[in-house]
PDB file of C-alpha atoms and ligand atoms in Angstrom:
ATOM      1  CA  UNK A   1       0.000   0.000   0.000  1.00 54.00           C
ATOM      2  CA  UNK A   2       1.257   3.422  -1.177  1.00 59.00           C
ATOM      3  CA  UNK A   3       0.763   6.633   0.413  1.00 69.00           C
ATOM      4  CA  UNK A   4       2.202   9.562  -2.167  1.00 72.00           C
ATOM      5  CA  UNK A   5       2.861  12.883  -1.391  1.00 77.00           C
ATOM      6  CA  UNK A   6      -0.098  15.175  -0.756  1.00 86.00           C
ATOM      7  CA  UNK A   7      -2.668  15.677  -3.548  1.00 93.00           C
ATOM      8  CA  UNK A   8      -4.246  18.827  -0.947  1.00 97.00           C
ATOM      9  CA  UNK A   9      -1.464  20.410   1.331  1.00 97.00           C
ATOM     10  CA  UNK A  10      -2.200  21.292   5.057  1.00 97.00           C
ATOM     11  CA  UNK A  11      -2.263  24.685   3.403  1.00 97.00           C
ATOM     12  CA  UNK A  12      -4.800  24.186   1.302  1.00 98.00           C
ATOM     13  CA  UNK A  13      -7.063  23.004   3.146  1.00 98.00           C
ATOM     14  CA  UNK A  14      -6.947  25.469   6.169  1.00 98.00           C
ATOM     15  CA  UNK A  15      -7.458  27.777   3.675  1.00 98.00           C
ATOM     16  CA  UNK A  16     -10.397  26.100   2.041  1.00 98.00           C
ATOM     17  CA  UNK A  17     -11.941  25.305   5.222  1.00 98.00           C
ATOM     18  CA  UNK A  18     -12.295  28.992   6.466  1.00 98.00           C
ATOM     19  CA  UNK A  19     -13.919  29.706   2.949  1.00 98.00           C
ATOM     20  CA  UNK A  20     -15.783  27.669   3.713  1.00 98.00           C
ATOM     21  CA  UNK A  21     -17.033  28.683   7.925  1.00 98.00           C
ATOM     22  CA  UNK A  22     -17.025  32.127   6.466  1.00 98.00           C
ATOM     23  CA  UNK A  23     -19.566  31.638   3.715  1.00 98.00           C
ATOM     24  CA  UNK A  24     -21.648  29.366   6.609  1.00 98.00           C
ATOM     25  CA  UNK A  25     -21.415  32.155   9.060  1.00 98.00           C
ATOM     26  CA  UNK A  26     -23.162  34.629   6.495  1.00 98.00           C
ATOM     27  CA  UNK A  27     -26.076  32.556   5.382  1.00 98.00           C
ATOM     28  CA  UNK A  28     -26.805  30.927   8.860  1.00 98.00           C
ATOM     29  CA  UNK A  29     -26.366  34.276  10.416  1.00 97.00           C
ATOM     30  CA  UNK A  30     -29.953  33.960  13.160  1.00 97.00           C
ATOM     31  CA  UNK A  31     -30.635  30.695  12.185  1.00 98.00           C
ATOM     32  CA  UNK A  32     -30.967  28.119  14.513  1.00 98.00           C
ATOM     33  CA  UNK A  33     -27.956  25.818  13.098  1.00 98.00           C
ATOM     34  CA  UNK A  34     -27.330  22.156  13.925  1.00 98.00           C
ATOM     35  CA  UNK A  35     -24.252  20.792  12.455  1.00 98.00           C
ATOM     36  CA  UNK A  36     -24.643  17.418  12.009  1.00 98.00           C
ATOM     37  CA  UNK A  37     -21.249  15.443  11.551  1.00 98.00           C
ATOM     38  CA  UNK A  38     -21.336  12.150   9.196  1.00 96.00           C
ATOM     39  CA  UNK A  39     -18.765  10.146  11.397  1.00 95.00           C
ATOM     40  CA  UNK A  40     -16.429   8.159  11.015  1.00 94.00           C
ATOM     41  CA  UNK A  41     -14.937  10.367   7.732  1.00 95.00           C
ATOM     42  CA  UNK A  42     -16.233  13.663   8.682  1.00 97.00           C
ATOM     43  CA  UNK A  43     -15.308  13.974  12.154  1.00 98.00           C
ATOM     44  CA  UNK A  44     -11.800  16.224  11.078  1.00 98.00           C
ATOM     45  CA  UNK A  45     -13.344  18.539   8.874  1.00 98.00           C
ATOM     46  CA  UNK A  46     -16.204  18.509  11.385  1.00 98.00           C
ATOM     47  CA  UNK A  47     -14.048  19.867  14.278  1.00 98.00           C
ATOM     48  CA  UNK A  48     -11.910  22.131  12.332  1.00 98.00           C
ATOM     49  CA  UNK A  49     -14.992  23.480  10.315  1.00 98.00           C
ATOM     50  CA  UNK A  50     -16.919  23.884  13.596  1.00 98.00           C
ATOM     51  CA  UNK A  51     -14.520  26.108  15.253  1.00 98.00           C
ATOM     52  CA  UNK A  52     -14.103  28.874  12.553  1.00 98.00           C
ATOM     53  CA  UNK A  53     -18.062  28.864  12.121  1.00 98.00           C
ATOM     54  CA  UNK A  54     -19.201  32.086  14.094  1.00 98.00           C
ATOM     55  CA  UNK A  55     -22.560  31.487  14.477  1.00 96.00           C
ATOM     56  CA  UNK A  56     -23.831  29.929  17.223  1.00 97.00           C
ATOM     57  CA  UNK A  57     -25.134  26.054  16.795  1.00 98.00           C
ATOM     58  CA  UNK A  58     -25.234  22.793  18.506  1.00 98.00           C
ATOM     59  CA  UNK A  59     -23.775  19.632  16.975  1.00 98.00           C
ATOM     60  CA  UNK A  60     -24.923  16.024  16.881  1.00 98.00           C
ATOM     61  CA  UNK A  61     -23.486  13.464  14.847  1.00 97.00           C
ATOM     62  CA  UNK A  62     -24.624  10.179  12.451  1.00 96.00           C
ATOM     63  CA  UNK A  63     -22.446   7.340  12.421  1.00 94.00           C
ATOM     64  CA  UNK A  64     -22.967   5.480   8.635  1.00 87.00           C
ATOM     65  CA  UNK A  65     -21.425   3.280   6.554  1.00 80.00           C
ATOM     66  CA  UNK A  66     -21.795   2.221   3.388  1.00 73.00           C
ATOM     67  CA  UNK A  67     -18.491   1.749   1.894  1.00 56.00           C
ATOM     68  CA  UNK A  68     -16.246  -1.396   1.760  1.00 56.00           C
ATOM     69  CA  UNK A  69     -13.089  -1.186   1.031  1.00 46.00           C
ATOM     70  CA  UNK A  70     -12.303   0.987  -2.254  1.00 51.00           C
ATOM     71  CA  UNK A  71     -15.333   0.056  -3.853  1.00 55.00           C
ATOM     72  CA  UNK A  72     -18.879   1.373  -2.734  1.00 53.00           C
ATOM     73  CA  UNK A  73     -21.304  -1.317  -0.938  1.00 53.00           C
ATOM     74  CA  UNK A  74     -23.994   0.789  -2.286  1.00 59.00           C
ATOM     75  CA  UNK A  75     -25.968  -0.046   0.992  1.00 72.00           C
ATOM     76  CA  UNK A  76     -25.977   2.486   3.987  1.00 83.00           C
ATOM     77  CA  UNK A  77     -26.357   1.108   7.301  1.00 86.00           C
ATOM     78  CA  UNK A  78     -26.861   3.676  10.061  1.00 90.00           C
ATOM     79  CA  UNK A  79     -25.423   2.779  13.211  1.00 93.00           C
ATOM     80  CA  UNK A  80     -25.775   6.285  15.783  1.00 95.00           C
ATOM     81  CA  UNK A  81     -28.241   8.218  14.707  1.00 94.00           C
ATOM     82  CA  UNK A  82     -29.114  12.441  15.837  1.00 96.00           C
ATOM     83  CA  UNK A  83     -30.579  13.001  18.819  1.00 94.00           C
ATOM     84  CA  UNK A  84     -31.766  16.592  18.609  1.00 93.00           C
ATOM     85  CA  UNK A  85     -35.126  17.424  17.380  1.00 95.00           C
ATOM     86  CA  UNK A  86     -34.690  18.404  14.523  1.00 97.00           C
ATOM     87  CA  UNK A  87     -38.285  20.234  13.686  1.00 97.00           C
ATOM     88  CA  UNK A  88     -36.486  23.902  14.806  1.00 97.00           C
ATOM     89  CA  UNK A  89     -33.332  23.569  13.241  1.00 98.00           C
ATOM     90  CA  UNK A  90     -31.718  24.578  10.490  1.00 98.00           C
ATOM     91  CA  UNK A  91     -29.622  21.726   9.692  1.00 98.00           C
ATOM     92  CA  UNK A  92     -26.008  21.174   7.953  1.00 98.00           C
ATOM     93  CA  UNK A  93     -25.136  17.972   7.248  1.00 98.00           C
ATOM     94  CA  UNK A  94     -21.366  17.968   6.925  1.00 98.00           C
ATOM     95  CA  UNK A  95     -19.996  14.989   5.118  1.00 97.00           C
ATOM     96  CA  UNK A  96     -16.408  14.364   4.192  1.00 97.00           C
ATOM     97  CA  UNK A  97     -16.277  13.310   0.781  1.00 97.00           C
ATOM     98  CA  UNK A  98     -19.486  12.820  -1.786  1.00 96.00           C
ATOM     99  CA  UNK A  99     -18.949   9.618  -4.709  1.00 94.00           C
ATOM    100  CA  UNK A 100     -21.396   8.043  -5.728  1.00 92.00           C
ATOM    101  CA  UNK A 101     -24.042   9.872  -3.518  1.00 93.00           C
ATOM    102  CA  UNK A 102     -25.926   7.272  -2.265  1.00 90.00           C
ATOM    103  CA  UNK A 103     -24.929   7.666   1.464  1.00 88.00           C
ATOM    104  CA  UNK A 104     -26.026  11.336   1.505  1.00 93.00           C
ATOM    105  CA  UNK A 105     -29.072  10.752  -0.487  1.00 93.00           C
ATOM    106  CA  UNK A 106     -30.112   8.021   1.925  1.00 92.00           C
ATOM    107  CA  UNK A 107     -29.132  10.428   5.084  1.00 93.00           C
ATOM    108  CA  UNK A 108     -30.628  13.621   3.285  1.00 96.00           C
ATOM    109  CA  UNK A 109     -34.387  11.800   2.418  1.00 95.00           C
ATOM    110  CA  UNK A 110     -34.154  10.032   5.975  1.00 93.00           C
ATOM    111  CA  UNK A 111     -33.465  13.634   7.669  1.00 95.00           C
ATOM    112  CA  UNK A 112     -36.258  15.468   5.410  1.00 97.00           C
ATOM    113  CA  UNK A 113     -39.168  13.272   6.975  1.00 96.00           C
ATOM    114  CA  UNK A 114     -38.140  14.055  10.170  1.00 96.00           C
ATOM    115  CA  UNK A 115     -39.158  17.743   9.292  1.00 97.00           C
ATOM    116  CA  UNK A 116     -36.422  20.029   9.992  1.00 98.00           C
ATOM    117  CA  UNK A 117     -37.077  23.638   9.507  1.00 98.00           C
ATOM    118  CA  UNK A 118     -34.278  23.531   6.460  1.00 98.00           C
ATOM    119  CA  UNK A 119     -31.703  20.958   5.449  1.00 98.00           C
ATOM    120  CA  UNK A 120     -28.598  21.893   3.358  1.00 98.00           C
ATOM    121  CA  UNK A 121     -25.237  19.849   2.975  1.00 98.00           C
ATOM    122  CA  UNK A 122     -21.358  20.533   3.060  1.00 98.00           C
ATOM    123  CA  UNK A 123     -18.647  18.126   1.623  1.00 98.00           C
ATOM    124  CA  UNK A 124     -15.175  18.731   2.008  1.00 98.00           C
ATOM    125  CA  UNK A 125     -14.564  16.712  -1.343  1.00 98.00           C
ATOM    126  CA  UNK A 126     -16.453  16.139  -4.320  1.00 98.00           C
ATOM    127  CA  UNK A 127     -15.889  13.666  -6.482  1.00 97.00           C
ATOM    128  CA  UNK A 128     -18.907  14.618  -9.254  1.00 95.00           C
ATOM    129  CA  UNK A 129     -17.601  12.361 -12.339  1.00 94.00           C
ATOM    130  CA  UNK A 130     -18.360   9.052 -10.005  1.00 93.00           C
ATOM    131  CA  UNK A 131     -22.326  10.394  -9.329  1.00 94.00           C
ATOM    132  CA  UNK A 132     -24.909   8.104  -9.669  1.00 93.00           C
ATOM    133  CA  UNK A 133     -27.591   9.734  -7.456  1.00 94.00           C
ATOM    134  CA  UNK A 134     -28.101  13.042  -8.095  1.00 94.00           C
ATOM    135  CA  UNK A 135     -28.196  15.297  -4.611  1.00 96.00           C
ATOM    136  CA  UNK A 136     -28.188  18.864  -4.204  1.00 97.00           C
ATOM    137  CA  UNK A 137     -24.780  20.091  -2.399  1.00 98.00           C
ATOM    138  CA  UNK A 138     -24.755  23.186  -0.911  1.00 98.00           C
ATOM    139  CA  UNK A 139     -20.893  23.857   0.239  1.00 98.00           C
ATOM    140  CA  UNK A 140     -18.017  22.032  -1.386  1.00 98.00           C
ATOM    141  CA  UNK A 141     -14.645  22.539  -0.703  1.00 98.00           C
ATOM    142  CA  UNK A 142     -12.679  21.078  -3.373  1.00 98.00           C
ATOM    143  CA  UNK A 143     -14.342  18.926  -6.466  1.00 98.00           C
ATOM    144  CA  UNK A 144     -11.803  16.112  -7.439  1.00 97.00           C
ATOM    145  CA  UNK A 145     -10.983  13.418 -10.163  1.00 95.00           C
ATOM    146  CA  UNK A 146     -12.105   9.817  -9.818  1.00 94.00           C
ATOM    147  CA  UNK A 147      -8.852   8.505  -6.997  1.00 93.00           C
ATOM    148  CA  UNK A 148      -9.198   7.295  -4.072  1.00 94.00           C
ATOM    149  CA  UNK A 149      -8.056   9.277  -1.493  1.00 96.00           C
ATOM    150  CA  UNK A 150      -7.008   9.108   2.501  1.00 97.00           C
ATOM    151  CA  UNK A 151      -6.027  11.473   4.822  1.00 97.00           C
ATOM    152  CA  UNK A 152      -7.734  14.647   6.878  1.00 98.00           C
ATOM    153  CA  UNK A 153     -10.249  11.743   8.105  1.00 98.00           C
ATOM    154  CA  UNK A 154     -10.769  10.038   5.248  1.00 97.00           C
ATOM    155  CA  UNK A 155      -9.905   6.089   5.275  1.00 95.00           C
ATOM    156  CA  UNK A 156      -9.033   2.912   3.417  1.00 94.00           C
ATOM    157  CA  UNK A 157      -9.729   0.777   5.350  1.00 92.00           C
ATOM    158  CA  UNK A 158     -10.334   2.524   8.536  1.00 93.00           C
ATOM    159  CA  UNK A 159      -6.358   3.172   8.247  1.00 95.00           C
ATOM    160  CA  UNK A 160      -5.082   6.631   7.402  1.00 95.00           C
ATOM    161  CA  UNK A 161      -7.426   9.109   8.757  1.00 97.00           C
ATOM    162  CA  UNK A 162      -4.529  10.815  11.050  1.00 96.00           C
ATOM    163  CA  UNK A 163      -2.711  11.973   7.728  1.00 96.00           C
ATOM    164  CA  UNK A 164      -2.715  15.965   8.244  1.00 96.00           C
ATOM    165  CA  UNK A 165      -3.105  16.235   4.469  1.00 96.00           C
ATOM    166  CA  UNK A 166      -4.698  14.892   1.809  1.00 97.00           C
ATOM    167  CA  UNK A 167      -2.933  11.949  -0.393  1.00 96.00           C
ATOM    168  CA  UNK A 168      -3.795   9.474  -3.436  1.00 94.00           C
ATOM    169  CA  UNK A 169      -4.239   6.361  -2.692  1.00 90.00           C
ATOM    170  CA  UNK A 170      -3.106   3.055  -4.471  1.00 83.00           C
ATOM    171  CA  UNK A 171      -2.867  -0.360  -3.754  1.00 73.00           C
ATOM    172  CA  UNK A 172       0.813  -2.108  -4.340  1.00 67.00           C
ATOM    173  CA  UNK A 173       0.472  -4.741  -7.062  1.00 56.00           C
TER     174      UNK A 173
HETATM  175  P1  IMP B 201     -21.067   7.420  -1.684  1.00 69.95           P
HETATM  176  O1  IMP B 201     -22.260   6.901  -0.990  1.00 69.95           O
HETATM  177  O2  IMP B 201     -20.642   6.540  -2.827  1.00 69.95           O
HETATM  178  O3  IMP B 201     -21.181   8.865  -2.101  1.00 69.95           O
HETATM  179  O4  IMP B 201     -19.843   7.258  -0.695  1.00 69.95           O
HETATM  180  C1  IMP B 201     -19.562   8.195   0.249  1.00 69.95           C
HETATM  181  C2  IMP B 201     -18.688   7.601   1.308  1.00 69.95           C
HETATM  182  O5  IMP B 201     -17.710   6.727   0.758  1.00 69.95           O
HETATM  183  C3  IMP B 201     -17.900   8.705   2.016  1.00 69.95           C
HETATM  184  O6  IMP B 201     -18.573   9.165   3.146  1.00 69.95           O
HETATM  185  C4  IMP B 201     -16.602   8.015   2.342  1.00 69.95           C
HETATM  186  O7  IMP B 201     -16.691   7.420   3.624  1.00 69.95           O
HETATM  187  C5  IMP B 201     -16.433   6.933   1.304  1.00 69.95           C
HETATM  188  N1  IMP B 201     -15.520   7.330   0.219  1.00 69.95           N
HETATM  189  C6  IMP B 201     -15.822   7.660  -1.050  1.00 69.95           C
HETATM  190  N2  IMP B 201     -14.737   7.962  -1.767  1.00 69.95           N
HETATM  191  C7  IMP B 201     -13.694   7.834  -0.909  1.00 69.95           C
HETATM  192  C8  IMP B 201     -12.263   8.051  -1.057  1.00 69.95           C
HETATM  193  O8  IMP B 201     -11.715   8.431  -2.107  1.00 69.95           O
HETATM  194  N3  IMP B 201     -11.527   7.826   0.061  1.00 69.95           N
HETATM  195  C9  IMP B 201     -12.060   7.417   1.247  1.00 69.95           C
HETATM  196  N4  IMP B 201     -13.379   7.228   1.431  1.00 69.95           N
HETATM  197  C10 IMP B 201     -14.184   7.431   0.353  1.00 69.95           C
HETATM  198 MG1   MG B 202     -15.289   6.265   5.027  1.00 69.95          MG
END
């Protein structure tokens, strides 16, 4: 297994993270925001994102998972789900990296019957070319090709998440 050199810098994505808060901060500005982390993968963005977000909000968190190995299961299985009502709250579902867009989809349409007063969605990473389910993103931070990547919370199998940056991932042959 290969880790290369990073394909998004520490830099980079400090800087696209407070882009990011900043735009958040303006629209949500007396809302009642929940941020609602999409563990395990989003829980670095989550808590960097978080703390450069000046409005005030409460978290809560969804543990999911849905993806085996390098290829997607194409089945979500929730495992911790919010606990906050949800039906005054403006909520932002903050996800770590979007592919084929099932898992959102499935989190997004699960969320929207529980009637919250609005739902929107931020990805750190976007990988568009690999969509297959078609769901409306709100925030992204960075759209990339179709590679696997690890790093800044992101995993192969549940192994690299502690890499400060972001790196390309492939498998020794
Ligand atoms: P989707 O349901 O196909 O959109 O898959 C989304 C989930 O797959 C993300 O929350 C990640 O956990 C995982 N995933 C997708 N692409 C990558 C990747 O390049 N590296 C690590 N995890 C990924
Ligand atoms: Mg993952």
């Amino acid at each position: 297994m290969v880790v290369g050199k990073p394909f998004l810098t520490v830099e980079q994505i400090q800087h696209k993270v407070a882009e990011l808060a900043n735009r958040i901060s303006s629209d949500y500005e007396g809302k009642n925001l929940l941020a609602v982390g999409i563990l395990k993968g989003a829980f670095i963005f989550f808590s960097d994102i978080v703390r450069l977000i000046k409005t005030p909000l409460m978290v809560d968190f969804i543990i999911a998972s849905s993806y085996m190995k390098t290829d997607s299961a194409g089945e979500v299985k929730i495992h911790y789900d919010i606990r906050e009502d949800v039906s005054d709250k403006d909520v932002l579902l903050i996800e770590d990296i979007v592919d084929t867009g099932i898992t959102l989809n499935y989190m997004r349409e699960r969320l929207l019957m529980q009637g919250p007063k609005s739902l929107k969605i931020c990805t750190f990473l976007d990988k568009k070319g690999r969509r297959e389910v078609d769901v409306p993103i709100d925030y992204v931070g960075y759209e990339i090709p179709n590679e696997f990547v690890v790093g800044y919370g992101l995993d192969y199998d549940n192994k690299f998440r502690n890499l400060p940056y972001i790196s390309v991932f492939k498998k020794r042959t």
